Amino acid sequence: MNEQKMISSIEDFQLVYDEELKSLKRPTVLICGYTGTGKTTLIQKICGEDMVPEDEIAHDAPGTKVFKEYTTPLIRFWDSRGLEPGDEEEEFLSRTRDFVRNVQRSESVDDHIHIVWYCIQGPGARVTKSDERLINEIFGKENTLVLITKNDITKPIQRDSITSYLISKGVPEDMIIPVSEDDPDSLNMVVQITHKLLPEAYKDAFISAQILSIVEKKELASTIIDSASTLALTSGWVPLPNTNAPIISVIQAKMISNLAMLYGFDKKELMTILAPTLGRLVGKQLASSLAKLIPGLGNMISGGHASIITRALGRQVQSYLEKAAIDSLEGKPKDSFKFEWSEFENIFQVLIKSYKEGINIFK
Ligand SMILES: Nc1nc2c(ncn2[C@@H]2O[C@H](COP(=O)(O)OP(=O)(O)OP(=O)(O)O)[C@@H](O)[C@H]2O)c(=O)[nH]1
Ligand SMILES: [Mg+2]
């Protein structure tokens, strides 16, 4: 869609959102390990209950079928059932090898497995031959994070012996992470290292898919706002609509869509909570507010002003979405979105001042 175009309806906004979602490259994570090691729990803790419903966690019999796929537009997990007592080790290894080979043979690298989370449960205090062979021969050490799960019920001596054994078998120390489901710091570590290891193209979708690391989301939000406001600057003159028309440009709608995806707002939430306020209310009030903020404003906005408006808008939407993401992490309902005019005007004034003083606010 033309960048300078105005968004004149919710349907247009929806189209922009769909296009942006399609353009994100989704990473694939294979999660492996013996049955009951906490694999499915880990996916749920890192990506939320929308991804894995509570009844998928098995508290008695083995829960996950051989290779189960969990997919959203932002991430794909292959959740594998591990070796169980009674299974033939060779058969299990060759089944896993075949699965990995098949996936890696897909024509598009987007469908390949990009990273492996291999789970070994801490209280088991064992690294089996089959664990070792999967990590070293089938998956490859560079892309395999070994997670020592159930760290909350693991004795230090159990954790230390698993770690030193793995290191003696060539697993790099920084690829071994003790985790427990109720320790957000340990889960955050998994998020950070996964983010670091993923190929560049898949990093953004991963940061959007995970629900835990607000810090990583914030960094990406700044990049999204920076690029939108830079684009608004270079996209030249933007027509200022009459006071009844929406003022959201495609650039701003893209920015808002990306921020919404980043903070876990799906299309429905974006369309019902954010878009109507931004599209109508903001359109109306923003035009009159701008007339006050920009002396001598005619019926056009310069690229410079458009850029500052985009940035001020982005910051406000970002801080709302961040709070909503934290609330939902804490099990609270999301507030409705209210546009704070005084905050918008303050940010606008500060940015205009810096701009006039020659401070480069576009980076
Ligand atoms: N103490 C403790 N228990 C955990 C932790 N993570 C998972 N569990 C429990 O371990 C059991 C198995 O968890 P799942 O997530 O279903 O394990 P899985 O690896 O997916 O099992 P399969 O699907 O059978 O291969 C459940 O009772 C979980 O509640 C943890 O960090 N600490
Ligand atoms: Mg499972």
Short mmCIF file of C-alpha atoms and ligand atoms in Angstrom, two decimals:
data_model
loop_
_atom_site.label_atom_id
_atom_site.label_comp_id
_atom_site.label_asym_id
_atom_site.label_seq_id
_atom_site.Cartn_x
_atom_site.Cartn_y
_atom_site.Cartn_z
CA MET A 1 0.00 0.00 0.00
CA ASN A 2 1.20 3.50 -0.87
CA GLU A 3 3.09 4.87 2.15
CA GLN A 4 1.67 8.38 1.93
CA LYS A 5 -1.91 7.25 1.63
CA MET A 6 -4.26 7.95 4.47
CA ILE A 7 -6.06 5.15 6.20
CA SER A 8 -9.69 5.96 5.68
CA SER A 9 -11.37 2.91 7.14
CA ILE A 10 -10.94 0.08 9.60
CA GLU A 11 -10.79 -2.29 6.60
CA ASP A 12 -7.74 -0.40 5.29
CA PHE A 13 -6.11 -0.69 8.68
CA GLN A 14 -6.85 -4.39 8.67
CA LEU A 15 -5.21 -4.76 5.24
CA VAL A 16 -2.08 -3.04 6.48
CA TYR A 17 -1.97 -5.34 9.51
CA ASP A 18 -2.36 -8.44 7.32
CA GLU A 19 0.43 -7.29 5.00
CA GLU A 20 2.79 -6.60 7.89
CA LEU A 21 2.02 -9.94 9.52
CA LYS A 22 2.71 -11.75 6.27
CA SER A 23 6.04 -10.00 5.88
CA LEU A 24 7.34 -11.27 9.25
CA LYS A 25 9.46 -14.41 8.98
CA ARG A 26 8.46 -17.04 11.48
CA PRO A 27 11.20 -19.05 13.23
CA THR A 28 10.90 -22.78 13.92
CA VAL A 29 12.00 -24.27 17.22
CA LEU A 30 12.29 -28.02 17.75
CA ILE A 31 11.88 -29.00 21.37
CA CYS A 32 13.14 -32.42 22.32
CA GLY A 33 13.93 -34.56 25.34
CA TYR A 34 12.59 -37.51 27.31
CA THR A 35 8.94 -37.70 28.16
CA GLY A 36 7.91 -35.64 31.19
CA THR A 37 10.95 -33.36 31.14
CA GLY A 38 8.73 -30.27 30.87
CA LYS A 39 8.95 -29.51 27.14
CA THR A 40 5.33 -28.53 26.59
CA THR A 41 5.35 -26.53 29.82
CA LEU A 42 8.32 -24.55 28.55
CA ILE A 43 6.58 -23.59 25.31
CA GLN A 44 3.55 -22.51 27.29
CA LYS A 45 5.56 -20.42 29.75
CA ILE A 46 7.53 -18.67 27.02
CA CYS A 47 4.78 -18.13 24.46
CA GLY A 48 1.64 -18.14 26.56
CA GLU A 49 -1.48 -20.20 27.08
CA ASP A 50 -2.95 -19.10 23.77
CA MET A 51 -0.19 -21.14 22.18
CA VAL A 52 -0.43 -24.20 24.42
CA PRO A 53 -3.65 -24.81 26.35
CA GLU A 54 -3.29 -26.06 29.91
CA ASP A 55 -4.66 -29.55 29.08
CA GLU A 56 -1.63 -30.24 26.88
CA ILE A 57 0.60 -30.51 29.95
CA ALA A 58 0.79 -34.14 30.98
CA HIS A 59 0.82 -34.83 34.70
CA ASP A 60 0.57 -38.61 34.44
CA ALA A 61 0.88 -40.44 31.12
CA PRO A 62 3.12 -39.16 28.30
CA GLY A 63 1.45 -36.10 26.84
CA THR A 64 2.88 -35.27 23.44
CA LYS A 65 2.39 -37.36 20.33
CA VAL A 66 5.48 -38.17 18.28
CA PHE A 67 5.98 -34.74 16.64
CA LYS A 68 3.34 -32.20 17.40
CA GLU A 69 3.22 -28.83 15.73
CA TYR A 70 2.19 -25.65 17.52
CA THR A 71 1.95 -22.75 15.13
CA THR A 72 1.00 -19.11 15.15
CA PRO A 73 1.86 -16.57 12.46
CA LEU A 74 4.82 -15.59 14.65
CA ILE A 75 6.43 -18.90 15.60
CA ARG A 76 6.34 -22.62 14.94
CA PHE A 77 7.26 -25.26 17.50
CA TRP A 78 7.83 -28.91 16.81
CA ASP A 79 7.18 -30.49 20.17
CA SER A 80 8.58 -33.96 20.10
CA ARG A 81 7.76 -36.87 22.30
CA GLY A 82 10.99 -38.06 23.80
CA LEU A 83 12.31 -41.55 24.33
CA GLU A 84 10.13 -43.46 26.75
CA PRO A 85 10.90 -46.48 28.86
CA GLY A 86 10.37 -49.49 26.61
CA ASP A 87 11.19 -47.64 23.37
CA GLU A 88 14.05 -48.94 21.27
CA GLU A 89 16.82 -46.37 21.40
CA GLU A 90 18.04 -47.01 17.84
CA GLU A 91 14.55 -46.79 16.44
CA PHE A 92 13.92 -43.59 18.34
CA LEU A 93 17.15 -42.03 17.12
CA SER A 94 16.51 -42.95 13.52
CA ARG A 95 12.93 -41.66 13.72
CA THR A 96 14.21 -38.34 15.01
CA ARG A 97 17.00 -38.22 12.43
CA ASP A 98 14.50 -38.86 9.62
CA PHE A 99 12.18 -36.19 10.90
CA VAL A 100 14.96 -33.60 11.10
CA ARG A 101 16.28 -34.53 7.65
CA ASN A 102 12.83 -34.25 6.11
CA VAL A 103 12.18 -30.86 7.62
CA GLN A 104 15.62 -29.57 6.61
CA ARG A 105 15.01 -30.76 3.07
CA SER A 106 12.07 -28.38 2.62
CA GLU A 107 12.64 -26.05 -0.27
CA SER A 108 12.24 -22.92 1.77
CA VAL A 109 14.67 -22.26 4.62
CA ASP A 110 11.72 -20.59 6.35
CA ASP A 111 10.34 -24.06 7.03
CA HIS A 112 13.61 -25.45 8.39
CA ILE A 113 14.30 -25.92 12.07
CA HIS A 114 16.26 -22.85 13.16
CA ILE A 115 17.03 -23.80 16.73
CA VAL A 116 16.67 -26.78 19.06
CA TRP A 117 15.81 -26.68 22.74
CA TYR A 118 16.95 -29.99 24.18
CA CYS A 119 15.53 -30.74 27.64
CA ILE A 120 17.21 -32.88 30.27
CA GLN A 121 15.48 -32.92 33.61
CA GLY A 122 17.71 -31.91 36.49
CA PRO A 123 16.37 -34.29 39.16
CA GLY A 124 17.04 -37.23 36.81
CA ALA A 125 20.75 -36.43 37.15
CA ARG A 126 21.58 -38.38 33.99
CA VAL A 127 22.72 -37.60 30.50
CA THR A 128 21.98 -40.72 28.48
CA LYS A 129 23.76 -41.93 25.37
CA SER A 130 20.64 -41.07 23.45
CA ASP A 131 20.69 -37.45 24.75
CA GLU A 132 24.34 -37.24 23.80
CA ARG A 133 23.85 -38.58 20.29
CA LEU A 134 20.86 -36.37 19.60
CA ILE A 135 22.70 -33.25 20.72
CA ASN A 136 25.98 -34.02 19.02
CA GLU A 137 25.11 -36.04 15.94
CA ILE A 138 21.59 -35.18 14.94
CA PHE A 139 21.03 -31.56 15.85
CA GLY A 140 24.47 -30.02 15.92
CA LYS A 141 25.94 -28.18 18.89
CA GLU A 142 25.87 -24.67 17.39
CA ASN A 143 22.08 -24.50 17.28
CA THR A 144 21.14 -26.62 20.26
CA LEU A 145 20.41 -25.08 23.62
CA VAL A 146 20.49 -27.68 26.35
CA LEU A 147 17.99 -26.85 29.05
CA ILE A 148 18.31 -28.48 32.45
CA THR A 149 14.64 -28.45 33.40
CA LYS A 150 12.89 -28.52 36.79
CA ASN A 151 15.74 -26.60 38.29
CA ASP A 152 13.50 -25.81 41.28
CA ILE A 153 13.70 -29.44 42.38
CA THR A 154 17.26 -30.11 41.21
CA LYS A 155 20.07 -30.42 43.76
CA PRO A 156 23.18 -28.35 42.98
CA ILE A 157 25.23 -31.55 42.73
CA GLN A 158 22.80 -32.96 40.13
CA ARG A 159 22.93 -29.75 38.08
CA ASP A 160 26.70 -29.54 38.31
CA SER A 161 27.26 -33.12 37.27
CA ILE A 162 24.94 -32.83 34.25
CA THR A 163 26.68 -29.58 33.26
CA SER A 164 30.20 -30.90 33.58
CA TYR A 165 29.34 -34.11 31.75
CA LEU A 166 27.84 -32.13 28.85
CA ILE A 167 30.88 -29.87 28.72
CA SER A 168 33.15 -32.91 28.66
CA LYS A 169 31.19 -34.08 25.59
CA GLY A 170 31.81 -30.80 23.80
CA VAL A 171 28.63 -28.85 24.57
CA PRO A 172 29.61 -25.18 25.03
CA GLU A 173 28.98 -23.98 28.58
CA ASP A 174 26.95 -20.97 27.43
CA MET A 175 24.55 -23.30 25.62
CA ILE A 176 23.53 -25.00 28.88
CA ILE A 177 20.78 -23.24 30.86
CA PRO A 178 19.09 -24.46 34.05
CA VAL A 179 15.39 -23.49 33.91
CA SER A 180 12.30 -23.86 35.97
CA GLU A 181 8.77 -23.04 35.01
CA ASP A 182 8.23 -20.55 37.83
CA ASP A 183 11.52 -18.70 37.49
CA PRO A 184 11.05 -15.93 34.91
CA ASP A 185 14.77 -15.05 34.97
CA SER A 186 15.72 -18.53 33.82
CA LEU A 187 13.05 -18.46 31.09
CA ASN A 188 14.20 -15.01 30.04
CA MET A 189 17.69 -16.39 29.61
CA VAL A 190 16.27 -18.94 27.16
CA VAL A 191 14.59 -16.09 25.28
CA GLN A 192 17.76 -14.01 25.14
CA ILE A 193 20.07 -16.78 23.98
CA THR A 194 17.53 -18.02 21.44
CA HIS A 195 17.22 -14.48 20.11
CA LYS A 196 20.99 -14.26 19.81
CA LEU A 197 21.30 -17.59 18.01
CA LEU A 198 18.44 -17.25 15.54
CA PRO A 199 19.29 -16.12 12.03
CA GLU A 200 18.69 -12.37 11.65
CA ALA A 201 15.56 -12.73 9.53
CA TYR A 202 13.63 -14.60 12.25
CA LYS A 203 14.60 -12.54 15.29
CA ASP A 204 11.77 -9.99 15.19
CA ALA A 205 8.99 -12.56 14.97
CA PHE A 206 10.55 -14.46 17.88
CA ILE A 207 10.60 -11.36 20.08
CA SER A 208 6.95 -10.79 19.23
CA ALA A 209 5.99 -14.42 19.87
CA GLN A 210 7.52 -14.67 23.33
CA ILE A 211 5.58 -13.03 26.14
CA LEU A 212 8.23 -12.82 28.86
CA SER A 213 10.96 -10.40 27.91
CA ILE A 214 9.48 -6.92 27.92
CA VAL A 215 13.01 -5.46 27.66
CA GLU A 216 13.62 -7.14 24.32
CA LYS A 217 10.21 -6.01 23.12
CA LYS A 218 10.99 -2.44 24.12
CA GLU A 219 14.21 -2.42 22.10
CA LEU A 220 12.41 -3.64 19.03
CA ALA A 221 9.61 -1.11 19.61
CA SER A 222 12.18 1.72 19.46
CA THR A 223 13.45 0.39 16.15
CA ILE A 224 9.91 0.19 14.76
CA ILE A 225 9.16 3.76 15.84
CA ASP A 226 12.53 5.04 14.55
CA SER A 227 12.02 3.52 11.12
CA ALA A 228 8.44 4.77 10.79
CA SER A 229 9.36 8.28 11.79
CA THR A 230 12.37 8.30 9.44
CA LEU A 231 10.16 7.08 6.63
CA ALA A 232 7.61 9.80 7.37
CA LEU A 233 10.41 12.35 7.18
CA THR A 234 11.57 11.24 3.77
CA SER A 235 8.14 10.58 2.36
CA GLY A 236 7.68 14.31 1.82
CA TRP A 237 4.43 16.15 2.27
CA VAL A 238 1.45 14.52 3.76
CA PRO A 239 -1.95 16.06 3.14
CA LEU A 240 -3.66 17.23 6.31
CA PRO A 241 -7.21 15.99 6.09
CA ASN A 242 -10.19 18.03 7.06
CA THR A 243 -11.11 17.83 10.71
CA ASN A 244 -13.53 14.92 10.27
CA ALA A 245 -11.17 12.63 8.43
CA PRO A 246 -8.75 10.14 9.92
CA ILE A 247 -5.16 11.27 10.01
CA ILE A 248 -3.40 7.94 10.23
CA SER A 249 -1.12 7.41 7.26
CA VAL A 250 -0.09 4.00 5.97
CA ILE A 251 3.31 4.54 7.58
CA GLN A 252 1.67 5.10 10.96
CA ALA A 253 -0.73 2.20 10.50
CA LYS A 254 2.21 -0.08 9.70
CA MET A 255 4.03 1.13 12.79
CA ILE A 256 0.98 0.57 14.98
CA SER A 257 0.36 -2.87 13.46
CA ASN A 258 3.95 -3.90 14.15
CA LEU A 259 3.82 -2.56 17.69
CA ALA A 260 0.54 -4.43 18.25
CA MET A 261 2.05 -7.71 17.00
CA LEU A 262 5.12 -7.15 19.12
CA TYR A 263 3.07 -6.80 22.29
CA GLY A 264 0.77 -9.74 21.56
CA PHE A 265 -2.30 -7.86 20.31
CA ASP A 266 -4.05 -9.95 17.71
CA LYS A 267 -5.99 -8.52 14.80
CA LYS A 268 -9.26 -8.54 16.69
CA GLU A 269 -7.81 -6.60 19.62
CA LEU A 270 -6.11 -4.15 17.31
CA MET A 271 -9.32 -3.56 15.40
CA THR A 272 -11.58 -3.28 18.42
CA ILE A 273 -9.34 -1.56 20.95
CA LEU A 274 -6.74 0.50 19.10
CA ALA A 275 -7.82 1.22 15.56
CA PRO A 276 -11.16 2.91 16.20
CA THR A 277 -9.68 5.35 18.73
CA LEU A 278 -6.73 6.10 16.53
CA GLY A 279 -8.67 6.27 13.31
CA ARG A 280 -11.51 8.53 14.36
CA LEU A 281 -10.97 10.25 17.64
CA VAL A 282 -7.31 10.94 17.03
CA GLY A 283 -8.00 12.08 13.50
CA LYS A 284 -10.44 14.69 14.62
CA GLN A 285 -8.59 15.99 17.62
CA LEU A 286 -5.14 15.70 16.15
CA ALA A 287 -5.97 18.11 13.36
CA SER A 288 -7.09 20.80 15.78
CA SER A 289 -4.29 20.02 18.17
CA LEU A 290 -1.74 20.36 15.39
CA ALA A 291 -3.13 23.72 14.38
CA LYS A 292 -2.28 24.84 17.89
CA LEU A 293 1.15 23.17 17.93
CA ILE A 294 2.35 24.23 14.49
CA PRO A 295 1.98 27.97 13.94
CA GLY A 296 1.02 28.92 10.40
CA LEU A 297 -0.10 25.40 9.55
CA GLY A 298 -1.89 25.29 6.22
CA ASN A 299 -3.62 22.24 4.83
CA MET A 300 -0.42 20.23 4.50
CA ILE A 301 2.07 18.79 6.99
CA SER A 302 5.76 18.81 6.24
CA GLY A 303 7.79 15.60 6.32
CA GLY A 304 9.51 16.91 9.45
CA HIS A 305 6.26 17.42 11.27
CA ALA A 306 4.83 14.15 9.99
CA SER A 307 7.87 12.46 11.37
CA ILE A 308 7.48 14.04 14.79
CA ILE A 309 3.77 13.23 14.88
CA THR A 310 4.59 9.62 13.99
CA ARG A 311 7.15 9.41 16.76
CA ALA A 312 4.86 10.97 19.38
CA LEU A 313 2.03 8.67 18.31
CA GLY A 314 4.33 5.64 18.34
CA ARG A 315 5.57 6.38 21.84
CA GLN A 316 2.08 6.72 23.18
CA VAL A 317 0.81 3.53 21.56
CA GLN A 318 3.96 1.70 22.69
CA SER A 319 3.54 2.69 26.32
CA TYR A 320 -0.10 1.59 26.29
CA LEU A 321 0.78 -1.76 24.68
CA GLU A 322 3.66 -2.35 27.07
CA LYS A 323 1.40 -1.84 30.07
CA ALA A 324 -1.24 -4.11 28.52
CA ALA A 325 1.40 -6.82 27.95
CA ILE A 326 2.62 -6.58 31.56
CA ASP A 327 -0.97 -6.63 32.87
CA SER A 328 -1.76 -9.71 30.88
CA LEU A 329 1.45 -11.41 32.05
CA GLU A 330 0.24 -10.74 35.60
CA GLY A 331 -3.18 -12.17 34.76
CA LYS A 332 -4.93 -8.78 34.80
CA PRO A 333 -7.33 -7.64 32.06
CA LYS A 334 -6.07 -5.17 29.46
CA ASP A 335 -7.17 -1.55 29.95
CA SER A 336 -8.96 0.16 27.13
CA PHE A 337 -6.88 2.55 25.06
CA LYS A 338 -7.21 6.24 25.82
CA PHE A 339 -5.28 8.80 23.89
CA GLU A 340 -3.62 11.25 26.27
CA TRP A 341 -3.59 14.55 24.48
CA SER A 342 -1.42 16.36 27.01
CA GLU A 343 1.19 13.62 26.78
CA PHE A 344 1.10 13.74 23.01
CA GLU A 345 1.51 17.52 23.02
CA ASN A 346 4.37 17.35 25.51
CA ILE A 347 6.27 14.79 23.45
CA PHE A 348 5.59 16.82 20.34
CA GLN A 349 6.92 20.04 21.93
CA VAL A 350 10.06 18.31 23.22
CA LEU A 351 10.76 16.76 19.82
CA ILE A 352 10.15 20.05 17.96
CA LYS A 353 12.50 21.83 20.36
CA SER A 354 15.25 19.23 19.87
CA TYR A 355 14.69 19.36 16.12
CA LYS A 356 15.07 23.14 16.08
CA GLU A 357 18.19 22.92 18.23
CA GLY A 358 19.68 20.62 15.63
CA ILE A 359 19.62 17.50 17.79
CA ASN A 360 19.17 14.53 15.51
CA ILE A 361 16.01 12.94 16.80
CA PHE A 362 15.69 10.69 13.81
CA LYS A 363 18.22 8.25 15.08
N1 LIG B 1 8.83 -28.94 39.54
C1 LIG B 1 8.67 -28.68 38.25
N2 LIG B 1 7.79 -29.39 37.51
C2 LIG B 1 7.67 -29.10 36.21
C3 LIG B 1 8.45 -28.07 35.58
N3 LIG B 1 8.12 -28.03 34.27
C4 LIG B 1 7.19 -28.97 34.08
N4 LIG B 1 6.91 -29.64 35.22
C5 LIG B 1 5.94 -30.73 35.40
O1 LIG B 1 6.39 -31.89 34.71
C6 LIG B 1 5.28 -32.65 34.20
C7 LIG B 1 5.45 -32.89 32.70
O2 LIG B 1 5.41 -31.68 32.00
P1 LIG B 1 5.17 -31.59 30.43
O3 LIG B 1 5.38 -30.17 30.04
O4 LIG B 1 3.89 -32.19 30.04
O5 LIG B 1 6.36 -32.49 29.90
P2 LIG B 1 6.70 -32.96 28.41
O6 LIG B 1 8.17 -32.98 28.30
O7 LIG B 1 5.97 -32.14 27.43
O8 LIG B 1 6.14 -34.46 28.40
P3 LIG B 1 5.72 -35.37 27.13
O9 LIG B 1 4.73 -34.59 26.33
O10 LIG B 1 5.12 -36.60 27.73
O11 LIG B 1 6.96 -35.70 26.35
C8 LIG B 1 4.05 -31.83 34.54
O12 LIG B 1 3.47 -32.34 35.71
C9 LIG B 1 4.58 -30.43 34.78
O13 LIG B 1 3.78 -29.65 35.62
C10 LIG B 1 9.37 -27.31 36.41
O14 LIG B 1 10.08 -26.40 35.98
N5 LIG B 1 9.44 -27.69 37.72
MG MG B 2 4.54 -32.66 26.00
#
